[in-house]
Amino acid sequence: MSWIYLDNNATTKIDPSVLEHMLPFLQESYGNASSVQHRMGREANEAIALARHQVAFKLGCKDNEIFFTSGATEAINTVLRGVADAYLRKGRHIITCASEHKAVLTTCALLEKRGIAVTYLPVDMQGQIDLQLLEDSIRDDTVLVSIMAANNETGVIHPIREIAEICQRKDVLYFCDATQYIGKKDLDLREIPIDILTFSAHKIHGPKGVGALFIRRKSKPIQIPALISGGKQEHGLRGGTYNVPNIVGCGKAVEITKNNAQIKIYRDLLEKELLSRVPQCFVHAAESPRLDNTSFIAFRHIKSAELMTSMPQIALSSGSACASGLLDPSHVLTAMQVADDDAFSSLRFSLSKYTERDEILRAVEEVVTTVEQIRSLSPIWKLFQDGLID
Ligand code: PLP
């Protein structure tokens, strides 16, 4: 059986047209984009300007509001640490959400050690925050609200327009980690008053190790000091020689993103088939608005780790994180009050524009058969069938 890749929220295959645009900058046109005294340097510089424009055009912002980074993790660190430092005099309080990506949560935990207060908004069983609670949690000393656009594990989409409007009304900066959202959903920054936003190219068929940070130009400029100090690259926000091929790839990857109705059709087919054929399985946050490509499914009374190793030809993710040598249940599911047993039995399927109908059908057959096999040998499943456990 050939390989089936259903782990596109982790990373995606590079689009051939993206690679084609990058290659000249890895081969013949290798100039340093800051060396504008000669032609090769100018070529690289112009390629970066074009990439910046491609991103800005797609997001509905100005070119000088886009800064290239090594990806979302770096951008998140730059913003959270930078705002905490630059706004110390205004306040020492940040609001985020319990189901954010670890890049946000780990950085917030570090800031807490430095005396910054962090409010972690809870999510309900559908993965949603309470907007009233968000509004009520904003204090006089709140400097930043950091809430993602779409969750990488469940695909749950947050109401970013409403969040942005609350923050605008309360005069607090809103930072949106849109790493899973850009390229899957349309976003126009002329219409939604998000102050700061980030995403990563490798989630949208671009190269790894590059992403972008949007910082809105406002009459009261947003203060974010450099995380990586060095030369004057990116207006001094990020020192270091420009990674020209990656930046070119990022621009192209963003430019070619477009809505793809097929992905939702295949994702829905996957869910319909699995839910109807596998007893005791359910989709997390099924009632929430979700990304069209994502389905996080619990196969009750089975360890997802065992399920995955029994289907080595399918690339999936369990959403669990390995911390201190022990496998922890997904913090996202825990935040949604999913029981540990169900969290450990969950597998994330994430599709892309390259996913084919036949791959979905083959993956369904494989999952159905493997779940049956594992359960047939499982004492826990027997206990469940005998009505001795829930
Ligand atoms: N934020 C979200 C929601 C993500 O899914 C990811 C990727 O896993 C990141 C941040 C980190 O992105 P990067 O790999 O560019 O550092």
mmCIF file of C-alpha atoms and ligand atoms in Angstrom:
data_model
loop_
_atom_site.group_PDB
_atom_site.id
_atom_site.type_symbol
_atom_site.label_atom_id
_atom_site.label_comp_id
_atom_site.label_asym_id
_atom_site.label_seq_id
_atom_site.Cartn_x
_atom_site.Cartn_y
_atom_site.Cartn_z
ATOM 1 C CA MET A 1 0.000 0.000 0.000
ATOM 2 C CA SER A 2 1.415 3.362 -0.937
ATOM 3 C CA TRP A 3 1.953 6.161 1.523
ATOM 4 C CA ILE A 4 -1.025 8.369 2.523
ATOM 5 C CA TYR A 5 -0.162 11.761 3.972
ATOM 6 C CA LEU A 6 -2.891 13.148 6.237
ATOM 7 C CA ASP A 7 -0.752 15.317 8.500
ATOM 8 C CA ASN A 8 -0.985 18.621 6.677
ATOM 9 C CA ASN A 9 -1.517 20.694 9.829
ATOM 10 C CA ALA A 10 1.978 19.600 10.845
ATOM 11 C CA THR A 11 3.505 20.541 7.523
ATOM 12 C CA THR A 12 2.745 20.382 3.815
ATOM 13 C CA LYS A 13 4.341 19.276 0.592
ATOM 14 C CA ILE A 14 5.991 22.126 -1.269
ATOM 15 C CA ASP A 15 4.052 23.285 -4.318
ATOM 16 C CA PRO A 16 6.187 22.758 -7.467
ATOM 17 C CA SER A 17 5.592 26.346 -8.592
ATOM 18 C CA VAL A 18 6.895 27.590 -5.223
ATOM 19 C CA LEU A 19 10.020 25.472 -5.579
ATOM 20 C CA GLU A 20 10.505 26.680 -9.134
ATOM 21 C CA HIS A 21 10.492 30.295 -7.935
ATOM 22 C CA MET A 22 12.940 29.519 -5.142
ATOM 23 C CA LEU A 23 15.512 27.581 -7.154
ATOM 24 C CA PRO A 24 17.213 30.486 -8.959
ATOM 25 C CA PHE A 25 17.952 32.035 -5.552
ATOM 26 C CA LEU A 26 19.593 28.811 -4.370
ATOM 27 C CA GLN A 27 21.595 28.449 -7.564
ATOM 28 C CA GLU A 28 22.695 31.244 -9.853
ATOM 29 C CA SER A 29 21.199 34.282 -8.092
ATOM 30 C CA TYR A 30 22.761 33.853 -4.677
ATOM 31 C CA GLY A 31 23.480 37.494 -3.853
ATOM 32 C CA ASN A 32 23.016 38.992 -0.404
ATOM 33 C CA ALA A 33 19.847 41.082 -0.500
ATOM 34 C CA SER A 34 21.596 43.818 1.494
ATOM 35 C CA SER A 35 24.428 44.102 -1.074
ATOM 36 C CA VAL A 36 22.538 46.487 -3.297
ATOM 37 C CA GLN A 37 25.747 47.919 -4.775
ATOM 38 C CA HIS A 38 25.811 45.087 -7.333
ATOM 39 C CA ARG A 39 23.290 43.489 -9.609
ATOM 40 C CA MET A 40 23.026 40.115 -7.880
ATOM 41 C CA GLY A 41 22.335 41.801 -4.564
ATOM 42 C CA ARG A 42 19.741 44.046 -6.156
ATOM 43 C CA GLU A 43 18.039 41.034 -7.764
ATOM 44 C CA ALA A 44 17.724 39.387 -4.345
ATOM 45 C CA ASN A 45 16.510 42.646 -2.826
ATOM 46 C CA GLU A 46 13.850 43.052 -5.495
ATOM 47 C CA ALA A 47 12.739 39.437 -5.049
ATOM 48 C CA ILE A 48 12.177 40.099 -1.350
ATOM 49 C CA ALA A 49 10.242 43.261 -2.127
ATOM 50 C CA LEU A 50 8.024 41.260 -4.461
ATOM 51 C CA ALA A 51 7.470 38.545 -1.846
ATOM 52 C CA ARG A 52 6.559 41.191 0.712
ATOM 53 C CA HIS A 53 4.081 42.648 -1.727
ATOM 54 C CA GLN A 54 2.576 39.235 -2.487
ATOM 55 C CA VAL A 55 1.918 38.686 1.226
ATOM 56 C CA ALA A 56 0.632 42.215 1.857
ATOM 57 C CA PHE A 57 -1.643 42.091 -1.185
ATOM 58 C CA LYS A 58 -3.207 38.812 -0.076
ATOM 59 C CA LEU A 59 -3.774 39.993 3.483
ATOM 60 C CA GLY A 60 -5.017 43.464 2.546
ATOM 61 C CA CYS A 61 -2.277 45.411 4.289
ATOM 62 C CA LYS A 62 0.656 47.617 3.313
ATOM 63 C CA ASP A 63 3.988 46.184 2.236
ATOM 64 C CA ASN A 64 5.768 47.956 5.090
ATOM 65 C CA GLU A 65 3.531 46.200 7.607
ATOM 66 C CA ILE A 66 5.009 42.781 6.701
ATOM 67 C CA PHE A 67 8.208 41.454 8.311
ATOM 68 C CA PHE A 68 9.722 38.104 7.403
ATOM 69 C CA THR A 69 10.744 35.748 10.207
ATOM 70 C CA SER A 70 11.935 32.146 10.443
ATOM 71 C CA GLY A 71 8.360 31.076 11.093
ATOM 72 C CA ALA A 72 5.479 31.449 13.500
ATOM 73 C CA THR A 73 7.384 30.354 16.614
ATOM 74 C CA GLU A 74 9.920 33.136 16.164
ATOM 75 C CA ALA A 75 7.195 35.683 15.449
ATOM 76 C CA ILE A 76 5.246 34.593 18.533
ATOM 77 C CA ASN A 77 8.367 34.954 20.687
ATOM 78 C CA THR A 78 9.124 38.348 19.166
ATOM 79 C CA VAL A 79 5.625 39.635 19.848
ATOM 80 C CA LEU A 80 4.974 38.219 23.321
ATOM 81 C CA ARG A 81 8.417 38.995 24.740
ATOM 82 C CA GLY A 82 8.648 42.269 22.838
ATOM 83 C CA VAL A 83 5.271 43.649 23.935
ATOM 84 C CA ALA A 84 5.874 42.519 27.523
ATOM 85 C CA ASP A 85 9.170 44.471 27.525
ATOM 86 C CA ALA A 86 8.094 47.536 25.584
ATOM 87 C CA TYR A 87 4.818 48.105 27.437
ATOM 88 C CA LEU A 88 6.090 47.487 30.962
ATOM 89 C CA ARG A 89 5.105 50.978 31.991
ATOM 90 C CA LYS A 90 1.546 50.548 30.706
ATOM 91 C CA GLY A 91 1.026 47.185 32.345
ATOM 92 C CA ARG A 92 2.101 43.647 33.036
ATOM 93 C CA HIS A 93 -0.924 41.614 32.010
ATOM 94 C CA ILE A 94 -1.448 39.416 28.951
ATOM 95 C CA ILE A 95 -4.557 37.429 28.040
ATOM 96 C CA THR A 96 -4.390 34.237 26.047
ATOM 97 C CA CYS A 97 -6.341 31.005 25.843
ATOM 98 C CA ALA A 98 -5.780 27.511 27.258
ATOM 99 C CA SER A 99 -5.869 25.829 23.837
ATOM 100 C CA GLU A 100 -3.238 28.003 22.118
ATOM 101 C CA HIS A 101 -0.229 26.477 20.401
ATOM 102 C CA LYS A 102 2.689 25.589 22.692
ATOM 103 C CA ALA A 103 4.738 28.380 21.118
ATOM 104 C CA VAL A 104 2.356 30.831 22.807
ATOM 105 C CA LEU A 105 1.796 28.898 26.027
ATOM 106 C CA THR A 106 5.466 28.151 26.689
ATOM 107 C CA THR A 107 6.449 31.753 26.029
ATOM 108 C CA CYS A 108 3.671 32.998 28.325
ATOM 109 C CA ALA A 109 4.901 30.639 31.044
ATOM 110 C CA LEU A 110 8.396 32.153 30.701
ATOM 111 C CA LEU A 111 6.936 35.648 30.951
ATOM 112 C CA GLU A 112 5.064 34.655 34.110
ATOM 113 C CA LYS A 113 8.435 33.799 35.673
ATOM 114 C CA ARG A 114 9.462 37.372 34.878
ATOM 115 C CA GLY A 115 6.508 38.825 36.759
ATOM 116 C CA ILE A 116 4.013 39.219 33.884
ATOM 117 C CA ALA A 117 0.497 38.152 34.855
ATOM 118 C CA VAL A 118 -1.135 35.883 32.273
ATOM 119 C CA THR A 119 -4.839 35.061 32.122
ATOM 120 C CA TYR A 120 -5.539 31.782 30.310
ATOM 121 C CA LEU A 121 -9.126 31.939 29.104
ATOM 122 C CA PRO A 122 -10.848 28.559 29.294
ATOM 123 C CA VAL A 123 -12.543 27.004 26.283
ATOM 124 C CA ASP A 124 -15.825 25.132 26.307
ATOM 125 C CA MET A 125 -16.333 21.564 25.104
ATOM 126 C CA GLN A 126 -16.519 22.864 21.530
ATOM 127 C CA GLY A 127 -13.181 24.637 21.897
ATOM 128 C CA GLN A 128 -14.668 28.129 21.992
ATOM 129 C CA ILE A 129 -13.814 31.005 24.302
ATOM 130 C CA ASP A 130 -16.476 33.110 26.005
ATOM 131 C CA LEU A 131 -16.300 36.587 24.453
ATOM 132 C CA GLN A 132 -17.915 38.206 27.488
ATOM 133 C CA LEU A 133 -15.276 36.623 29.693
ATOM 134 C CA LEU A 134 -12.587 37.945 27.374
ATOM 135 C CA GLU A 135 -14.011 41.443 27.621
ATOM 136 C CA ASP A 136 -14.369 41.186 31.414
ATOM 137 C CA SER A 137 -10.792 39.905 31.731
ATOM 138 C CA ILE A 138 -9.287 42.997 30.100
ATOM 139 C CA ARG A 139 -7.881 45.184 32.868
ATOM 140 C CA ASP A 140 -6.293 48.622 32.960
ATOM 141 C CA ASP A 141 -2.864 46.982 32.926
ATOM 142 C CA THR A 142 -3.618 44.542 30.057
ATOM 143 C CA VAL A 143 -1.164 45.101 27.226
ATOM 144 C CA LEU A 144 -1.955 42.253 24.842
ATOM 145 C CA VAL A 145 -4.573 39.677 23.915
ATOM 146 C CA SER A 146 -3.084 36.668 22.089
ATOM 147 C CA ILE A 147 -5.724 34.363 20.635
ATOM 148 C CA MET A 148 -5.209 32.155 17.614
ATOM 149 C CA ALA A 149 -7.447 32.217 14.528
ATOM 150 C CA ALA A 150 -7.751 28.446 14.160
ATOM 151 C CA ASN A 151 -6.599 25.611 16.343
ATOM 152 C CA ASN A 152 -3.994 23.278 14.867
ATOM 153 C CA GLU A 153 -5.400 20.135 16.536
ATOM 154 C CA THR A 154 -9.174 20.499 16.326
ATOM 155 C CA GLY A 155 -9.399 23.052 13.513
ATOM 156 C CA VAL A 156 -11.731 25.137 15.722
ATOM 157 C CA ILE A 157 -12.058 28.658 14.353
ATOM 158 C CA HIS A 158 -12.216 31.518 16.837
ATOM 159 C CA PRO A 159 -14.380 34.606 16.162
ATOM 160 C CA ILE A 160 -11.388 36.791 15.307
ATOM 161 C CA ARG A 161 -13.465 39.735 14.089
ATOM 162 C CA GLU A 162 -15.331 39.940 17.406
ATOM 163 C CA ILE A 163 -12.115 39.465 19.389
ATOM 164 C CA ALA A 164 -10.408 42.213 17.387
ATOM 165 C CA GLU A 165 -13.357 44.562 17.890
ATOM 166 C CA ILE A 166 -13.406 43.984 21.652
ATOM 167 C CA CYS A 167 -9.671 44.708 21.823
ATOM 168 C CA GLN A 168 -10.066 47.808 19.678
ATOM 169 C CA ARG A 169 -12.877 49.099 21.903
ATOM 170 C CA LYS A 170 -10.812 48.441 25.024
ATOM 171 C CA ASP A 171 -7.636 49.887 23.476
ATOM 172 C CA VAL A 172 -5.613 46.696 23.929
ATOM 173 C CA LEU A 173 -3.372 45.165 21.261
ATOM 174 C CA TYR A 174 -4.710 42.029 19.588
ATOM 175 C CA PHE A 175 -2.167 39.479 18.355
ATOM 176 C CA CYS A 176 -3.544 36.658 16.229
ATOM 177 C CA ASP A 177 -1.601 33.459 15.536
ATOM 178 C CA ALA A 178 -3.091 32.713 12.133
ATOM 179 C CA THR A 179 -0.666 29.904 11.267
ATOM 180 C CA GLN A 180 -3.428 27.407 10.516
ATOM 181 C CA TYR A 181 -5.871 29.964 9.135
ATOM 182 C CA ILE A 182 -3.982 31.763 6.372
ATOM 183 C CA GLY A 183 -4.321 29.888 3.119
ATOM 184 C CA LYS A 184 -7.357 27.962 4.337
ATOM 185 C CA LYS A 185 -9.687 30.881 4.991
ATOM 186 C CA ASP A 186 -9.821 34.380 3.522
ATOM 187 C CA LEU A 187 -8.658 37.185 5.747
ATOM 188 C CA ASP A 188 -8.754 40.889 4.904
ATOM 189 C CA LEU A 189 -6.880 43.062 7.378
ATOM 190 C CA ARG A 190 -8.672 46.140 6.029
ATOM 191 C CA GLU A 191 -11.863 44.744 7.505
ATOM 192 C CA ILE A 192 -10.718 43.129 10.735
ATOM 193 C CA PRO A 193 -8.820 45.362 13.168
ATOM 194 C CA ILE A 194 -6.186 42.798 14.150
ATOM 195 C CA ASP A 195 -3.056 44.663 15.293
ATOM 196 C CA ILE A 196 -0.459 41.921 14.922
ATOM 197 C CA LEU A 197 -0.643 38.599 13.085
ATOM 198 C CA THR A 198 1.648 35.776 12.129
ATOM 199 C CA PHE A 199 1.703 32.717 9.913
ATOM 200 C CA SER A 200 4.179 30.206 8.535
ATOM 201 C CA ALA A 201 4.925 29.254 4.915
ATOM 202 C CA HIS A 202 5.370 25.521 5.461
ATOM 203 C CA LYS A 203 1.693 25.097 6.374
ATOM 204 C CA ILE A 204 0.637 26.379 2.950
ATOM 205 C CA HIS A 205 2.892 24.422 0.594
ATOM 206 C CA GLY A 206 5.811 26.777 1.056
ATOM 207 C CA PRO A 207 9.281 26.081 2.465
ATOM 208 C CA LYS A 208 10.040 25.394 6.132
ATOM 209 C CA GLY A 209 11.836 27.979 8.226
ATOM 210 C CA VAL A 210 10.103 31.121 6.995
ATOM 211 C CA GLY A 211 6.974 32.989 7.919
ATOM 212 C CA ALA A 212 5.719 36.505 8.233
ATOM 213 C CA LEU A 213 4.681 38.912 10.926
ATOM 214 C CA PHE A 214 2.152 41.657 10.237
ATOM 215 C CA ILE A 215 2.397 44.714 12.481
ATOM 216 C CA ARG A 216 -0.234 47.346 11.784
ATOM 217 C CA ARG A 217 1.006 50.909 11.230
ATOM 218 C CA LYS A 218 -1.046 52.966 13.639
ATOM 219 C CA SER A 219 -1.025 56.618 14.639
ATOM 220 C CA LYS A 220 0.255 55.398 18.009
ATOM 221 C CA PRO A 221 2.967 53.029 16.640
ATOM 222 C CA ILE A 222 3.075 49.504 18.052
ATOM 223 C CA GLN A 223 6.343 48.989 19.917
ATOM 224 C CA ILE A 224 8.014 45.649 19.301
ATOM 225 C CA PRO A 225 11.753 45.516 19.890
ATOM 226 C CA ALA A 226 13.972 43.121 17.919
ATOM 227 C CA LEU A 227 14.183 39.586 19.224
ATOM 228 C CA ILE A 228 17.237 38.986 17.050
ATOM 229 C CA SER A 229 19.444 42.025 17.121
ATOM 230 C CA GLY A 230 22.007 42.557 14.409
ATOM 231 C CA GLY A 231 21.946 44.438 11.125
ATOM 232 C CA LYS A 232 19.200 46.684 9.890
ATOM 233 C CA GLN A 233 17.285 43.931 8.081
ATOM 234 C CA GLU A 234 13.489 44.095 8.371
ATOM 235 C CA HIS A 235 13.720 47.697 9.606
ATOM 236 C CA GLY A 236 15.866 46.505 12.488
ATOM 237 C CA LEU A 237 13.160 44.118 13.755
ATOM 238 C CA ARG A 238 15.124 41.022 12.786
ATOM 239 C CA GLY A 239 18.853 41.055 12.173
ATOM 240 C CA GLY A 240 20.584 38.432 10.048
ATOM 241 C CA THR A 241 21.242 37.865 6.361
ATOM 242 C CA TYR A 242 18.014 37.511 4.433
ATOM 243 C CA ASN A 243 17.000 33.943 3.585
ATOM 244 C CA VAL A 244 16.148 34.934 0.049
ATOM 245 C CA PRO A 245 14.987 31.571 -1.382
ATOM 246 C CA ASN A 246 12.716 30.960 1.596
ATOM 247 C CA ILE A 247 11.256 34.456 1.539
ATOM 248 C CA VAL A 248 10.626 34.149 -2.210
ATOM 249 C CA GLY A 249 8.936 30.794 -1.533
ATOM 250 C CA CYS A 250 6.827 32.303 1.223
ATOM 251 C CA GLY A 251 5.579 35.085 -1.060
ATOM 252 C CA LYS A 252 4.735 32.656 -3.848
ATOM 253 C CA ALA A 253 3.050 30.185 -1.477
ATOM 254 C CA VAL A 254 0.797 32.930 -0.160
ATOM 255 C CA GLU A 255 0.083 34.266 -3.636
ATOM 256 C CA ILE A 256 -1.177 30.937 -4.945
ATOM 257 C CA THR A 257 -3.426 30.065 -1.995
ATOM 258 C CA LYS A 258 -7.029 29.820 -3.050
ATOM 259 C CA ASN A 259 -10.256 28.355 -1.751
ATOM 260 C CA ASN A 260 -10.584 24.684 -2.522
ATOM 261 C CA ALA A 261 -14.070 23.273 -1.995
ATOM 262 C CA GLN A 262 -12.822 19.729 -2.658
ATOM 263 C CA ILE A 263 -10.947 19.562 0.654
ATOM 264 C CA LYS A 264 -14.138 19.913 2.713
ATOM 265 C CA ILE A 265 -15.934 17.342 0.561
ATOM 266 C CA TYR A 266 -13.161 14.804 1.245
ATOM 267 C CA ARG A 267 -12.941 15.694 4.952
ATOM 268 C CA ASP A 268 -16.712 15.269 5.300
ATOM 269 C CA LEU A 269 -16.535 11.969 3.441
ATOM 270 C CA LEU A 270 -13.846 10.774 5.853
ATOM 271 C CA GLU A 271 -15.945 11.727 8.879
ATOM 272 C CA LYS A 272 -19.150 10.251 7.476
ATOM 273 C CA GLU A 273 -17.495 6.932 6.663
ATOM 274 C CA LEU A 274 -15.648 6.606 9.973
ATOM 275 C CA LEU A 275 -18.585 7.676 12.137
ATOM 276 C CA SER A 276 -20.919 5.254 10.401
ATOM 277 C CA ARG A 277 -18.525 2.302 10.361
ATOM 278 C CA VAL A 278 -16.589 2.525 13.619
ATOM 279 C CA PRO A 279 -18.599 2.110 16.809
ATOM 280 C CA GLN A 280 -17.743 4.443 19.681
ATOM 281 C CA CYS A 281 -15.991 7.137 17.721
ATOM 282 C CA PHE A 282 -16.669 10.861 17.627
ATOM 283 C CA VAL A 283 -15.286 14.072 16.166
ATOM 284 C CA HIS A 284 -13.965 16.672 18.596
ATOM 285 C CA ALA A 285 -15.619 20.099 18.396
ATOM 286 C CA ALA A 286 -17.949 18.809 15.683
ATOM 287 C CA GLU A 287 -20.429 21.594 16.426
ATOM 288 C CA SER A 288 -17.888 24.421 16.174
ATOM 289 C CA PRO A 289 -16.934 26.290 13.046
ATOM 290 C CA ARG A 290 -13.842 24.345 11.959
ATOM 291 C CA LEU A 291 -11.186 24.437 9.272
ATOM 292 C CA ASP A 292 -12.369 22.494 6.240
ATOM 293 C CA ASN A 293 -9.306 20.259 6.208
ATOM 294 C CA THR A 294 -9.184 19.126 9.846
ATOM 295 C CA SER A 295 -10.815 16.304 11.745
ATOM 296 C CA PHE A 296 -9.715 15.239 15.219
ATOM 297 C CA ILE A 297 -11.420 11.931 15.971
ATOM 298 C CA ALA A 298 -11.605 9.853 19.155
ATOM 299 C CA PHE A 299 -11.691 6.066 18.734
ATOM 300 C CA ARG A 300 -12.802 5.155 22.223
ATOM 301 C CA HIS A 301 -10.980 2.471 24.220
ATOM 302 C CA ILE A 302 -8.026 2.397 21.863
ATOM 303 C CA LYS A 303 -4.642 4.056 22.304
ATOM 304 C CA SER A 304 -4.090 6.336 19.315
ATOM 305 C CA ALA A 305 -0.341 5.626 19.578
ATOM 306 C CA GLU A 306 -1.057 1.916 18.985
ATOM 307 C CA LEU A 307 -3.470 2.728 16.178
ATOM 308 C CA MET A 308 -0.857 4.856 14.456
ATOM 309 C CA THR A 309 1.947 2.334 14.772
ATOM 310 C CA SER A 310 -0.378 -0.346 13.390
ATOM 311 C CA MET A 311 -0.947 1.779 10.267
ATOM 312 C CA PRO A 312 2.615 2.883 9.411
ATOM 313 C CA GLN A 313 1.653 3.731 5.853
ATOM 314 C CA ILE A 314 -0.665 6.558 6.949
ATOM 315 C CA ALA A 315 0.856 9.789 8.267
ATOM 316 C CA LEU A 316 -1.363 11.104 11.055
ATOM 317 C CA SER A 317 -0.930 12.889 14.347
ATOM 318 C CA SER A 318 -2.169 12.022 17.828
ATOM 319 C CA GLY A 319 -2.000 15.555 19.184
ATOM 320 C CA SER A 320 -0.222 14.248 22.270
ATOM 321 C CA ALA A 321 3.026 15.798 23.324
ATOM 322 C CA CYS A 322 5.975 13.996 24.752
ATOM 323 C CA ALA A 323 7.020 15.865 27.861
ATOM 324 C CA SER A 324 9.578 14.641 30.379
ATOM 325 C CA GLY A 325 9.595 11.181 28.842
ATOM 326 C CA LEU A 326 5.878 10.652 29.420
ATOM 327 C CA LEU A 327 3.175 10.972 26.843
ATOM 328 C CA ASP A 328 0.809 13.739 27.916
ATOM 329 C CA PRO A 329 -2.739 13.979 26.641
ATOM 330 C CA SER A 330 -3.271 16.835 24.199
ATOM 331 C CA HIS A 331 -3.515 20.087 26.196
ATOM 332 C CA VAL A 332 -6.119 21.247 23.666
ATOM 333 C CA LEU A 333 -8.425 18.323 24.429
ATOM 334 C CA THR A 334 -7.758 18.641 28.147
ATOM 335 C CA ALA A 335 -8.751 22.313 27.917
ATOM 336 C CA MET A 336 -11.987 21.183 26.232
ATOM 337 C CA GLN A 337 -12.668 18.914 29.219
ATOM 338 C CA VAL A 338 -12.178 15.772 27.170
ATOM 339 C CA ALA A 339 -11.412 12.841 29.479
ATOM 340 C CA ASP A 340 -7.778 11.637 29.371
ATOM 341 C CA ASP A 341 -8.809 8.222 28.007
ATOM 342 C CA ASP A 342 -10.632 9.827 25.086
ATOM 343 C CA ALA A 343 -7.767 12.262 24.528
ATOM 344 C CA PHE A 344 -5.292 9.364 24.327
ATOM 345 C CA SER A 345 -7.573 7.659 21.820
ATOM 346 C CA SER A 346 -7.698 10.580 19.383
ATOM 347 C CA LEU A 347 -6.166 10.927 15.947
ATOM 348 C CA ARG A 348 -5.955 14.076 13.853
ATOM 349 C CA PHE A 349 -6.548 13.809 10.127
ATOM 350 C CA SER A 350 -5.530 16.920 8.196
ATOM 351 C CA LEU A 351 -5.972 17.140 4.443
ATOM 352 C CA SER A 352 -4.512 19.382 1.745
ATOM 353 C CA LYS A 353 -5.135 20.285 -1.860
ATOM 354 C CA TYR A 354 -3.049 17.225 -2.775
ATOM 355 C CA THR A 355 -5.278 14.771 -0.888
ATOM 356 C CA GLU A 356 -7.153 12.480 -3.270
ATOM 357 C CA ARG A 357 -10.529 10.798 -2.850
ATOM 358 C CA ASP A 358 -8.947 7.399 -3.256
ATOM 359 C CA GLU A 359 -6.524 8.143 -0.396
ATOM 360 C CA ILE A 360 -9.432 9.018 1.896
ATOM 361 C CA LEU A 361 -11.235 5.804 1.018
ATOM 362 C CA ARG A 362 -8.090 3.721 1.519
ATOM 363 C CA ALA A 363 -7.373 5.441 4.845
ATOM 364 C CA VAL A 364 -10.954 4.742 6.002
ATOM 365 C CA GLU A 365 -10.620 1.027 5.131
ATOM 366 C CA GLU A 366 -7.325 0.835 6.975
ATOM 367 C CA VAL A 367 -8.635 2.603 10.089
ATOM 368 C CA VAL A 368 -11.843 0.535 10.203
ATOM 369 C CA THR A 369 -9.940 -2.759 9.913
ATOM 370 C CA THR A 370 -7.189 -1.781 12.350
ATOM 371 C CA VAL A 371 -9.621 -0.514 14.998
ATOM 372 C CA GLU A 372 -11.540 -3.792 14.717
ATOM 373 C CA GLN A 373 -8.328 -5.822 15.046
ATOM 374 C CA ILE A 374 -7.053 -3.924 18.075
ATOM 375 C CA ARG A 375 -10.418 -3.984 19.827
ATOM 376 C CA SER A 376 -10.872 -7.717 19.189
ATOM 377 C CA LEU A 377 -7.769 -8.366 21.325
ATOM 378 C CA SER A 378 -8.448 -5.673 23.906
ATOM 379 C CA PRO A 379 -9.564 -6.558 27.451
ATOM 380 C CA ILE A 380 -10.728 -2.932 27.882
ATOM 381 C CA TRP A 381 -13.018 -3.236 24.869
ATOM 382 C CA LYS A 382 -14.362 -6.493 26.287
ATOM 383 C CA LEU A 383 -15.117 -4.733 29.585
ATOM 384 C CA PHE A 384 -16.899 -2.013 27.653
ATOM 385 C CA GLN A 385 -18.921 -4.525 25.659
ATOM 386 C CA ASP A 386 -19.884 -6.321 28.856
ATOM 387 C CA GLY A 387 -21.194 -3.035 30.205
ATOM 388 C CA LEU A 388 -18.592 -2.932 32.978
ATOM 389 C CA ILE A 389 -17.097 0.422 31.925
ATOM 390 C CA ASP A 390 -18.486 3.459 30.081
HETATM 391 N N1 PLP B 1 1.055 28.215 15.725
HETATM 392 C C1 PLP B 1 0.281 27.242 15.229
HETATM 393 C C2 PLP B 1 -1.196 27.334 15.362
HETATM 394 C C3 PLP B 1 0.855 26.154 14.577
HETATM 395 O O1 PLP B 1 0.097 25.185 14.083
HETATM 396 C C4 PLP B 1 2.276 26.104 14.455
HETATM 397 C C5 PLP B 1 2.926 24.949 13.809
HETATM 398 O O2 PLP B 1 2.953 23.867 14.309
HETATM 399 C C6 PLP B 1 3.046 27.148 14.996
HETATM 400 C C7 PLP B 1 2.389 28.178 15.615
HETATM 401 C C8 PLP B 1 4.542 27.156 14.881
HETATM 402 O O3 PLP B 1 4.894 27.374 13.541
HETATM 403 P P1 PLP B 1 6.368 27.263 13.010
HETATM 404 O O4 PLP B 1 6.576 25.848 12.638
HETATM 405 O O5 PLP B 1 6.427 28.160 11.818
HETATM 406 O O6 PLP B 1 7.294 27.747 14.059
#
